[in-house]
Tab-separated table of C-alpha atoms in Angstrom:
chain	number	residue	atom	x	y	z
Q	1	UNK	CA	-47.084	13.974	2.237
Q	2	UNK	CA	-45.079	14.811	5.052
Q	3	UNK	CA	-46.944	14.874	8.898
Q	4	UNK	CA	-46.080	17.821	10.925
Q	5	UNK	CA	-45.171	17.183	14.191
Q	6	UNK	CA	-47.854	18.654	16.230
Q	7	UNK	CA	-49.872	16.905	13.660
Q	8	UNK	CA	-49.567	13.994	14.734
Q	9	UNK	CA	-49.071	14.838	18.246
Q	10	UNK	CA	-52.856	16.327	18.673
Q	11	UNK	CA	-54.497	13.994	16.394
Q	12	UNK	CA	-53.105	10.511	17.803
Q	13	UNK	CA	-56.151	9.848	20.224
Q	14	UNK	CA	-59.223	10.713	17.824
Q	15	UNK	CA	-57.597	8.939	14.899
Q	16	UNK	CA	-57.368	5.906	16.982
Q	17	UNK	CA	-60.911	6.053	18.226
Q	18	UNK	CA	-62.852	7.201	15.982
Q	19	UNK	CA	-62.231	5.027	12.960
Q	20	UNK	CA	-63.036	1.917	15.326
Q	21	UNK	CA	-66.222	3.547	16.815
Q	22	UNK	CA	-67.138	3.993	13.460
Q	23	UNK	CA	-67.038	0.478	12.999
Q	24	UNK	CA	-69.413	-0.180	15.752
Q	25	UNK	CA	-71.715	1.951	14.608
Q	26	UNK	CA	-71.652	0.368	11.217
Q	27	UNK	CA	-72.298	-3.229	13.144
Q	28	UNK	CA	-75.351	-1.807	15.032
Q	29	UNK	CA	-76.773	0.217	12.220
Q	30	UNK	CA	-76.260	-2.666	9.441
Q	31	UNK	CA	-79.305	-3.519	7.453
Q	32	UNK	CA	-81.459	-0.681	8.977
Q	33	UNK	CA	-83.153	2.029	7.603
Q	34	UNK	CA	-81.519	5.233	9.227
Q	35	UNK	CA	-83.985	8.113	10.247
Q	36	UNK	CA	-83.611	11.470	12.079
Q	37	UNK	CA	-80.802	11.900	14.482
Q	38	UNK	CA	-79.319	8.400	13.649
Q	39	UNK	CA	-78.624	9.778	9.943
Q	40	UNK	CA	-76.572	13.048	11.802
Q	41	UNK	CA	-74.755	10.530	13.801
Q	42	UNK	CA	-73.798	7.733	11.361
Q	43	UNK	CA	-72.489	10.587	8.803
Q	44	UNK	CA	-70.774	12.444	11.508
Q	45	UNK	CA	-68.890	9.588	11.686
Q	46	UNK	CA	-68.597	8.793	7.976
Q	47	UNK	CA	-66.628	12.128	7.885
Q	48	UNK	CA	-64.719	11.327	11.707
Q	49	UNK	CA	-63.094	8.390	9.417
Q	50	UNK	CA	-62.616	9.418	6.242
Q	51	UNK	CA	-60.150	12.205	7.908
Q	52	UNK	CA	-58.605	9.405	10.152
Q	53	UNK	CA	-58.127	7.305	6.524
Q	54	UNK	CA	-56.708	10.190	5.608
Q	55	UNK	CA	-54.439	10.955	8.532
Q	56	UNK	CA	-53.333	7.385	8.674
Q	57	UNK	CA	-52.207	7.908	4.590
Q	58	UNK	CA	-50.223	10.793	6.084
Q	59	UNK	CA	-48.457	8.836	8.479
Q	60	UNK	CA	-47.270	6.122	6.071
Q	61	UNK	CA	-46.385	8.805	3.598
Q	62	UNK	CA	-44.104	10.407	6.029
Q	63	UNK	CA	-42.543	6.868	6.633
Q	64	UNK	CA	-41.680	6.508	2.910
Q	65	UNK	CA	-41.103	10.352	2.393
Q	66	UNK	CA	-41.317	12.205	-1.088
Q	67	UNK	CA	-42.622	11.318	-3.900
Q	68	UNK	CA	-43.704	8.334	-2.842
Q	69	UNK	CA	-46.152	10.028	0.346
Q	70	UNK	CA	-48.280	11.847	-2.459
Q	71	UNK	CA	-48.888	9.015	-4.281
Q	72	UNK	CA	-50.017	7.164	-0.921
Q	73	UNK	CA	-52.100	9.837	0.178
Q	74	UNK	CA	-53.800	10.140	-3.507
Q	75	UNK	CA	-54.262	6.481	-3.877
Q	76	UNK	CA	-55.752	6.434	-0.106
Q	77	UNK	CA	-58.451	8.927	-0.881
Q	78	UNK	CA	-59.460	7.237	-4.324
Q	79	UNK	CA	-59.639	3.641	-2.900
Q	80	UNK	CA	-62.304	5.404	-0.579
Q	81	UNK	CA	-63.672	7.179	-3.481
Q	82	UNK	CA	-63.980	3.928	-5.500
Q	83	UNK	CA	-65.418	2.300	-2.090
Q	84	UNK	CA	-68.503	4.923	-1.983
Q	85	UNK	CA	-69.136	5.307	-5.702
Q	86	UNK	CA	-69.654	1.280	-5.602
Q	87	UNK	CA	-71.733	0.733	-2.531
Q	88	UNK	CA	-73.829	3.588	-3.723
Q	89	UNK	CA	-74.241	2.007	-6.906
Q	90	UNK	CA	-75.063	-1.407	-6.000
Q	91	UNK	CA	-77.788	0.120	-3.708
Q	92	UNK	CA	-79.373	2.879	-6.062
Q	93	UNK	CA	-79.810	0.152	-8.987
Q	94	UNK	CA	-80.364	1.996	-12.356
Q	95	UNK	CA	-81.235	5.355	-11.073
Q	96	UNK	CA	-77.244	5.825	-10.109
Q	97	UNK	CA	-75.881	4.536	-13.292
Q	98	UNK	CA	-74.556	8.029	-14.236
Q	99	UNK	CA	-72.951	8.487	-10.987
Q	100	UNK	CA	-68.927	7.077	-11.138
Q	101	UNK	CA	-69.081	9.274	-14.140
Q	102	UNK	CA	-70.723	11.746	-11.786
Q	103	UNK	CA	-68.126	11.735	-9.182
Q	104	UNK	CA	-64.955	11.247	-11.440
Q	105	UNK	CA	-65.384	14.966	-13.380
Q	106	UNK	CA	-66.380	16.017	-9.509
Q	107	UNK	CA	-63.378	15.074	-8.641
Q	108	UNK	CA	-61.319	16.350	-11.782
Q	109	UNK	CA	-62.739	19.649	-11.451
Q	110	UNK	CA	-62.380	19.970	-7.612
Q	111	UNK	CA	-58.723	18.874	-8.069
Q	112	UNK	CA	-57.324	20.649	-11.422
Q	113	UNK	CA	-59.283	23.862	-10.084
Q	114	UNK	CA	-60.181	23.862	-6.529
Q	115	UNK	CA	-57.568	22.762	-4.900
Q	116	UNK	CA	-54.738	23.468	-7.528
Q	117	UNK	CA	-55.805	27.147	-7.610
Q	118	UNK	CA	-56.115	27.227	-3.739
Q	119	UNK	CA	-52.420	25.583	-3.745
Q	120	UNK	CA	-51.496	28.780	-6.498
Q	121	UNK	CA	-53.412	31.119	-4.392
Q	122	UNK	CA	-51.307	30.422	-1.081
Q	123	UNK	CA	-48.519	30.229	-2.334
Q	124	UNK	CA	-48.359	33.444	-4.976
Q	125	UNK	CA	-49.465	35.137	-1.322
Q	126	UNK	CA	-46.676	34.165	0.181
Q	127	UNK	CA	-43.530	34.749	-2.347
Q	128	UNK	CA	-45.173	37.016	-5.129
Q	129	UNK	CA	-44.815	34.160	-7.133
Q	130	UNK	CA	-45.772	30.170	-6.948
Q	131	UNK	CA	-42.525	28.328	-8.097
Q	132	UNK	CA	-42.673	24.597	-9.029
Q	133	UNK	CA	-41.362	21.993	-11.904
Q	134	UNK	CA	-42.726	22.230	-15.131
Q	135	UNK	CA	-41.422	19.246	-16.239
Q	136	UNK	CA	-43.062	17.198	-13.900
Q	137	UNK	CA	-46.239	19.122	-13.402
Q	138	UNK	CA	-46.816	19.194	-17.263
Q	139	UNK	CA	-46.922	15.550	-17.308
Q	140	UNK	CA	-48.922	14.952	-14.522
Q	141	UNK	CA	-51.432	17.273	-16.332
Q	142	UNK	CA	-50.693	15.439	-19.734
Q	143	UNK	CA	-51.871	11.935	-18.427
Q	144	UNK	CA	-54.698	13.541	-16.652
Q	145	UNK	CA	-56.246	15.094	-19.947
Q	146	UNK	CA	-55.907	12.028	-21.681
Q	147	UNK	CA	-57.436	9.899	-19.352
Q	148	UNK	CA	-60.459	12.504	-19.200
Q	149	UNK	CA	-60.752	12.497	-22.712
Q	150	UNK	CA	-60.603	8.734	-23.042
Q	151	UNK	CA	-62.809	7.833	-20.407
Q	152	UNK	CA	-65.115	10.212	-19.881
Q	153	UNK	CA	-65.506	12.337	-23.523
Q	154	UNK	CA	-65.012	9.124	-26.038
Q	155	UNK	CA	-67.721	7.447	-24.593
Q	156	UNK	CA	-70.491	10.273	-25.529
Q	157	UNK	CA	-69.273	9.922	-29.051
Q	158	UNK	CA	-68.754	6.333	-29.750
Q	159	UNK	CA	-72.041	4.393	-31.525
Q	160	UNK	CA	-71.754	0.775	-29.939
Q	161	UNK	CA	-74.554	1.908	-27.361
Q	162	UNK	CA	-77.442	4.118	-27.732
Q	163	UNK	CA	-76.405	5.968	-24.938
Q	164	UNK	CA	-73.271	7.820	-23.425
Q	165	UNK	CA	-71.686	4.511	-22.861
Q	166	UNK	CA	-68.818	1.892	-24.183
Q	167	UNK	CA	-69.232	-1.352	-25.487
Q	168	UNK	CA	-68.296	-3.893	-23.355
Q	169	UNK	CA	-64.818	-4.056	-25.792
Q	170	UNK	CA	-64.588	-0.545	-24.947
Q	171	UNK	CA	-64.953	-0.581	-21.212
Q	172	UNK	CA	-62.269	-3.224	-20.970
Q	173	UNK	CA	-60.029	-0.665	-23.377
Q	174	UNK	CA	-60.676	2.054	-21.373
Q	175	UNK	CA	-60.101	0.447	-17.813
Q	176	UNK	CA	-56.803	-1.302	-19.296
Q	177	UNK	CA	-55.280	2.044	-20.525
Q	178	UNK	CA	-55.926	3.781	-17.278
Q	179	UNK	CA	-54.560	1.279	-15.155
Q	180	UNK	CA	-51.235	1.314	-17.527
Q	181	UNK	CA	-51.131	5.287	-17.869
Q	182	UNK	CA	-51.633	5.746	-13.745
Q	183	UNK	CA	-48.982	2.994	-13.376
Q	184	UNK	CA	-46.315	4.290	-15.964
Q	185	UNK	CA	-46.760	7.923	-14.178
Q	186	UNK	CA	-46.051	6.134	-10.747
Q	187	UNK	CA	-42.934	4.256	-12.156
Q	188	UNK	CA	-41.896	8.034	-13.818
Q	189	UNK	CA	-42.649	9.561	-10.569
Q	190	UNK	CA	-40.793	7.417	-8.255
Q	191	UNK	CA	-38.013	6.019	-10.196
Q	192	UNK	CA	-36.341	7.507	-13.412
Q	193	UNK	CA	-37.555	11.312	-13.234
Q	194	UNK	CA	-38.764	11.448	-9.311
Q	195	UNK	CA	-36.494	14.896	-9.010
Q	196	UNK	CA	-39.292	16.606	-11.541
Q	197	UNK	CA	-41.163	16.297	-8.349
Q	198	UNK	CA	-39.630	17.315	-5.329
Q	199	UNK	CA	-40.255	20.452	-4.664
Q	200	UNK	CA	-38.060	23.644	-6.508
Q	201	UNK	CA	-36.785	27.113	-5.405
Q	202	UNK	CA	-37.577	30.672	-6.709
Q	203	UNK	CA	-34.758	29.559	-9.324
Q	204	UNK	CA	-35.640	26.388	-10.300
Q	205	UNK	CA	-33.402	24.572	-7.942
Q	206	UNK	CA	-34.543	21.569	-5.740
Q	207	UNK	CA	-35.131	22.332	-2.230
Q	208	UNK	CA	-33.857	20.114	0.758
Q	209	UNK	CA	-35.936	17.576	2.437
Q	210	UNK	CA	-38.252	19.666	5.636
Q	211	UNK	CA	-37.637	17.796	8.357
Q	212	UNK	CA	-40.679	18.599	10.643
Q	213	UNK	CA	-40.268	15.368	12.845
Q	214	UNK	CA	-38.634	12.253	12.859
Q	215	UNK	CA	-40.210	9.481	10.745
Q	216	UNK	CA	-42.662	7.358	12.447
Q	217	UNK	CA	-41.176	3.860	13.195
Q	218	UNK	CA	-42.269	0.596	11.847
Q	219	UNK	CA	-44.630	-0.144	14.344
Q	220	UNK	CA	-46.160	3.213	14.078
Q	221	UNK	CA	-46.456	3.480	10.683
Q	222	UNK	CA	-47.940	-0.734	10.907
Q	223	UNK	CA	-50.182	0.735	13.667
Q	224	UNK	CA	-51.524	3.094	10.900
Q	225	UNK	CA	-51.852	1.221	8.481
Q	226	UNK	CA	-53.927	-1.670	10.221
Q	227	UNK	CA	-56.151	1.787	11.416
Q	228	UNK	CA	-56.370	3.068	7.911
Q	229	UNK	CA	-58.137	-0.480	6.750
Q	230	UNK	CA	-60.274	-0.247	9.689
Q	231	UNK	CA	-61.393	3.174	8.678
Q	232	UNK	CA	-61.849	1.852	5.023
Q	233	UNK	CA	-63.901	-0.684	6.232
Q	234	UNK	CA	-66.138	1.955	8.190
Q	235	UNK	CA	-66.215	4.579	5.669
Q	236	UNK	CA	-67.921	1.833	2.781
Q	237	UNK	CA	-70.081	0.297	5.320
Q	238	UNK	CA	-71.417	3.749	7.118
Q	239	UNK	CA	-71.328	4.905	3.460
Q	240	UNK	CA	-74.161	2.304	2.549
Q	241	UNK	CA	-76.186	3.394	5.297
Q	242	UNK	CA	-76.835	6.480	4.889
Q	243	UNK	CA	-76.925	6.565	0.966
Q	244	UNK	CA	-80.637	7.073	0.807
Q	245	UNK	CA	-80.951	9.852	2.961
Q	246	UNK	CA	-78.023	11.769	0.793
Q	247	UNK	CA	-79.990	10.949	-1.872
Q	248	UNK	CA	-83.427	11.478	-0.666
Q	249	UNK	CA	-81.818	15.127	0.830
Q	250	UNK	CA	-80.677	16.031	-3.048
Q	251	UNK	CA	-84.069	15.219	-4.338
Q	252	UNK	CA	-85.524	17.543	-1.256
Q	253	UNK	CA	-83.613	20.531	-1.818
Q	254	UNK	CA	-83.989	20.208	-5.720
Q	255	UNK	CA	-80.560	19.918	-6.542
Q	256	UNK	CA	-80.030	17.032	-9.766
Q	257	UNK	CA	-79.376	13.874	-8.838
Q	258	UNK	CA	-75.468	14.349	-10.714
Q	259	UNK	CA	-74.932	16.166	-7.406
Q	260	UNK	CA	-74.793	13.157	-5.504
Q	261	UNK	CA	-71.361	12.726	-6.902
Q	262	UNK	CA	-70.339	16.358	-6.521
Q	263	UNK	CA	-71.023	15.505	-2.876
Q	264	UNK	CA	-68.994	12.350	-2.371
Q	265	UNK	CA	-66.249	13.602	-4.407
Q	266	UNK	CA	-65.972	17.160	-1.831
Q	267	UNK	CA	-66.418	14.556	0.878
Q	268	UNK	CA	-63.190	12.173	0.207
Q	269	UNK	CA	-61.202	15.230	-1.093
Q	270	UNK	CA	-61.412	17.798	1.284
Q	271	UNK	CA	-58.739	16.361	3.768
Q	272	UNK	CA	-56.894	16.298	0.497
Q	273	UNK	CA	-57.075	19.948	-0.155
Q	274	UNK	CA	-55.746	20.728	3.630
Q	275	UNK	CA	-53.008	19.023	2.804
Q	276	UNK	CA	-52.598	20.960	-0.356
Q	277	UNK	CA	-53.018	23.929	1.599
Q	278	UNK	CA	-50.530	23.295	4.636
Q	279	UNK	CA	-47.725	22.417	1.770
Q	280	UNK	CA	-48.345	25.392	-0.288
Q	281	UNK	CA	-48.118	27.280	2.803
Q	282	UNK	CA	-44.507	25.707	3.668
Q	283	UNK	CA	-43.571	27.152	0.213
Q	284	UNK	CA	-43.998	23.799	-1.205
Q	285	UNK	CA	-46.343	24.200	-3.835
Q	286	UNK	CA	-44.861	21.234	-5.930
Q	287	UNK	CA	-46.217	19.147	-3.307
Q	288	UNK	CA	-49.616	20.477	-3.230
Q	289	UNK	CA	-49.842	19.916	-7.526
Q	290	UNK	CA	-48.493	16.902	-6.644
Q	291	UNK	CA	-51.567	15.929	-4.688
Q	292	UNK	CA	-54.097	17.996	-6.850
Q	293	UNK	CA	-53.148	16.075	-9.864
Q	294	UNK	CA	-52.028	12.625	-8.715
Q	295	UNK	CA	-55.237	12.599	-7.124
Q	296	UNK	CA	-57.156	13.288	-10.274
Q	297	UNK	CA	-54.948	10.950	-12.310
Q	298	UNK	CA	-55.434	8.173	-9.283
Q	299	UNK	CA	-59.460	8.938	-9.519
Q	300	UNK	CA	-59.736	8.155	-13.248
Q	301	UNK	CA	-56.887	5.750	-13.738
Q	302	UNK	CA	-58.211	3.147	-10.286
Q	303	UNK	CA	-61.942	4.328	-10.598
Q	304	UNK	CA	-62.304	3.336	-14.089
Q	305	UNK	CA	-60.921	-0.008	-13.810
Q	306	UNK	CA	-62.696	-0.958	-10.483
Q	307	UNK	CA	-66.265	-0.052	-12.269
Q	308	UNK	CA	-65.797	-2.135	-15.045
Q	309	UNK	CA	-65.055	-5.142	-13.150
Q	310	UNK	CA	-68.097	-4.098	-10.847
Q	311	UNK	CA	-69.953	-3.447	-14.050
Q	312	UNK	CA	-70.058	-7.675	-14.375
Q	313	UNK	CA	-72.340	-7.641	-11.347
Q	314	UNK	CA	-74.331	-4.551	-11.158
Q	315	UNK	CA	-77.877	-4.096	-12.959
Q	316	UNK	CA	-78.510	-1.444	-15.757
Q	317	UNK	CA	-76.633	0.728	-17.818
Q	318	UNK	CA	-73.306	2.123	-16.822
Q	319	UNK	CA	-72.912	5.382	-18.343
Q	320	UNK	CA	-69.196	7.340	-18.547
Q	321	UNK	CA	-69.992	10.052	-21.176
Q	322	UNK	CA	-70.359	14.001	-21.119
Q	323	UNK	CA	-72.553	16.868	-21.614
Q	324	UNK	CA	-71.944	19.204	-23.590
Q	325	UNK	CA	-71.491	21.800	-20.473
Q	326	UNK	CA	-69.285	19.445	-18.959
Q	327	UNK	CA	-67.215	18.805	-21.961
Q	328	UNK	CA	-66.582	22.743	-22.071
Q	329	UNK	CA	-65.441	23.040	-18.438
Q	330	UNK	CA	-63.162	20.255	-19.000
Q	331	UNK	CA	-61.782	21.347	-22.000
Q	332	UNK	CA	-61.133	24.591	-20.955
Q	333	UNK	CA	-59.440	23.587	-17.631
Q	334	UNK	CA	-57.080	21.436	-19.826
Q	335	UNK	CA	-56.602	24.857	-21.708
Q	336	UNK	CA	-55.909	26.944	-18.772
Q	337	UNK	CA	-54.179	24.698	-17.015
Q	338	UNK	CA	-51.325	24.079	-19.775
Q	339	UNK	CA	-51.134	28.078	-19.644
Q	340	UNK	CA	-50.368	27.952	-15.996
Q	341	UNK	CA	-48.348	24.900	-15.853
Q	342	UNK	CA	-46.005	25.838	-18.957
Q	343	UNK	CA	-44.028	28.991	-17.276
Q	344	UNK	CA	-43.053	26.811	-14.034
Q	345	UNK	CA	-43.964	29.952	-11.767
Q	346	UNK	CA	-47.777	31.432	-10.946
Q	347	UNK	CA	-49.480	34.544	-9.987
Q	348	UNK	CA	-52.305	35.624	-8.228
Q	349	UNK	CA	-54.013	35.593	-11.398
Q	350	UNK	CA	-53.641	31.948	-12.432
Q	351	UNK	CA	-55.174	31.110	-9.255
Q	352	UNK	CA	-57.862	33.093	-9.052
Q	353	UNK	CA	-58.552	31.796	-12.733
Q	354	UNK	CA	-58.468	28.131	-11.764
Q	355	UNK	CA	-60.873	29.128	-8.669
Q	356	UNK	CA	-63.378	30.593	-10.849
Q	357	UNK	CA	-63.210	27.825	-12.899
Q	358	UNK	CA	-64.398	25.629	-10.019
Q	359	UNK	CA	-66.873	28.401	-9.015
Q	360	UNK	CA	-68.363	27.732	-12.189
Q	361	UNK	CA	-68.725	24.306	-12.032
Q	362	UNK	CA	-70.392	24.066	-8.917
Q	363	UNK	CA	-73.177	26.285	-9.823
Q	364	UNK	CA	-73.426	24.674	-13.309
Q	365	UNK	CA	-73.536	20.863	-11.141
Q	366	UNK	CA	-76.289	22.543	-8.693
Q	367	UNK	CA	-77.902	24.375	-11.598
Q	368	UNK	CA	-77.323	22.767	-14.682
């Protein structure tokens, strides 16, 4: 993803500081329980870095350019993703066992609806109609069905477990193929069919490269990414702290516990989805599906794999498969969004659709 100028102009000093005061507050808060105001602050921060992450991805994508700075932002956001979903689960023992499963469809729905229809929606504004590369989209969309299927429908279904779960044979299947289906995308992507992915005209053709500012040089784009660890660091450590009162603030307000991952997955996605938004707005809506769906394929095809490795050491059950409500939404997002991805072009319509869609499955996570 490419970094606007005034981007990174404005942002420079907070992105700097607050990822490494978010450190020190993880150092002083380590190993204590978190009450009242200290709970504000320490997630105020939580958020402070996982934007600087973010910005930091943005930087280094800009540095490498197109396609190659979607797939850094997307993999950015899902190594925090994996991050949270871990710590959590090491903490919560049994009682989160549901929850990678949890925050993968979270972030499925969020990203095939949410932010893809947002993406449609600014852009249909703009030109009458959203243009972008069927070719490329399609199988972006293709991988991401499968690995939803495989990872988190198969499971509900298979009979080596009593519950919605694999097999330890199964796990290591699953987590295999999604590491190999991610990584033949990224090789697709970047090498052999990287123009289905740049972005495309009102007639299909390929538009030049935006030039907003110069690339960042070596040492800024080094700079950032020694800042984005540091902010990785903060985000899984300030992450752990304040897990039980996220939790303990679900339980208060009577919302299911599945929510917990609806909540982490909105957290790590929604500097994502302004992204999304400011490329869609540039008439670049092939960017912003780019996102949207290599950061669904990224969430499946990385989460899966780190789980089952962490699987070896956590307690309890680990368990991957969907309801029957879920199972619906999913399957009708794959359905709607082959309708809108086959034509190459969007309306209004297709985004609102994909909106509702995601309408729906908040409620349904908050009221199931």
């Amino acid at each position: 993803m490419k970094v606007v100028l005034a981007l990174l102009r404005s942002l420079t000093g907070w992105t700097v500081s607050v990822p490494i005061a978010a450190l020190l507050v993880l150092a002083v808060t380590w190993n204590q329980q978190l009450v009242g105001v200290m709970v504000i602050v320490v997630g105020a921060f939580l958020a402070g870095a996982v934007l600087a992450a973010v910005h930091h991805a943005e930087v280094v994508a800009h540095k490498v350019g197109e396609p190659y700075g979607s797939l850094v932002l997307a993999v950015a956001v899902t190594v925090i993703e994996v991050a949270l979903i871990v710590t959590l689960m090491i903490s919560g023992g049994e009682k989160t066992a549901s929850l990678a499963r949890d925050t993968v469809f979270a972030a499925v729905m969020i990203t095939c609806n949410g932010i893809l229809g947002l993406s449609l929606l600014i852009g249909a504004l703009r030109r009458r109609l959203a243009v972008f590369n069927p070719e490329g989209t399609g199988s972006a969309l293709a991988t991401v069905a499968t690995l939803s299927t495989l990872s988190l429908v198969v499971p509900t279904f298979t009979i080596g477990r009593t519950g919605p779960e694999f097999n330890p044979a199964q796990l290591t299947f699953a987590a295999v193929v999604s590491l190999a289906l991610y990584a033949l995308f990224v090789m697709v992507q970047t090498g052999r069919h990287r123009d289905y992915f740049l972005p495309v005209g009102r007639h299909g053709q390929t538009l030049p490269e935006e030039v907003h500012a110069d690339p960042p040089s070596t040492r800024q784009a080094l700079t950032s990414l020694v800042l984005l660890l540091v902010a990785l660091v903060a985000v899984v450590g300030d992450a752990k702290s304040v897990s039980p009162a996220i939790e303990a603030g679900v339980a208060a307000v009577n919302l299911p516990p599945a929510f917990v991952g609806v909540i982490i997955a909105l957290l790590v996605l929604l500097p994502e989805t302004l992204a999304a938004a400011r490329a869609a707005r540039r008439d670049r809506v092939q960017i912003s599906l780019n996102l949207a769906l290599g950061s669904a394929m990224a969430s499946i095809g990385l989460t899966i794999p780190a789980i089952a490795i962490a699987s070896i050491w956590l307690d309890g059950p680990l368990l991957l498969g969907l309801g029957g409500t879920e199972m619906t939404l999913l399957a009708l997002t794959v359905v709607t969004g082959v309708l809108t991805v086959v034509p190459g072009r969007a309306t209004l319509l297709q985004g609102g659709v994909h909106l509702v869609l995601f309408a729906a499955f908040i409620l349904l996570a908050a009221s199931p």
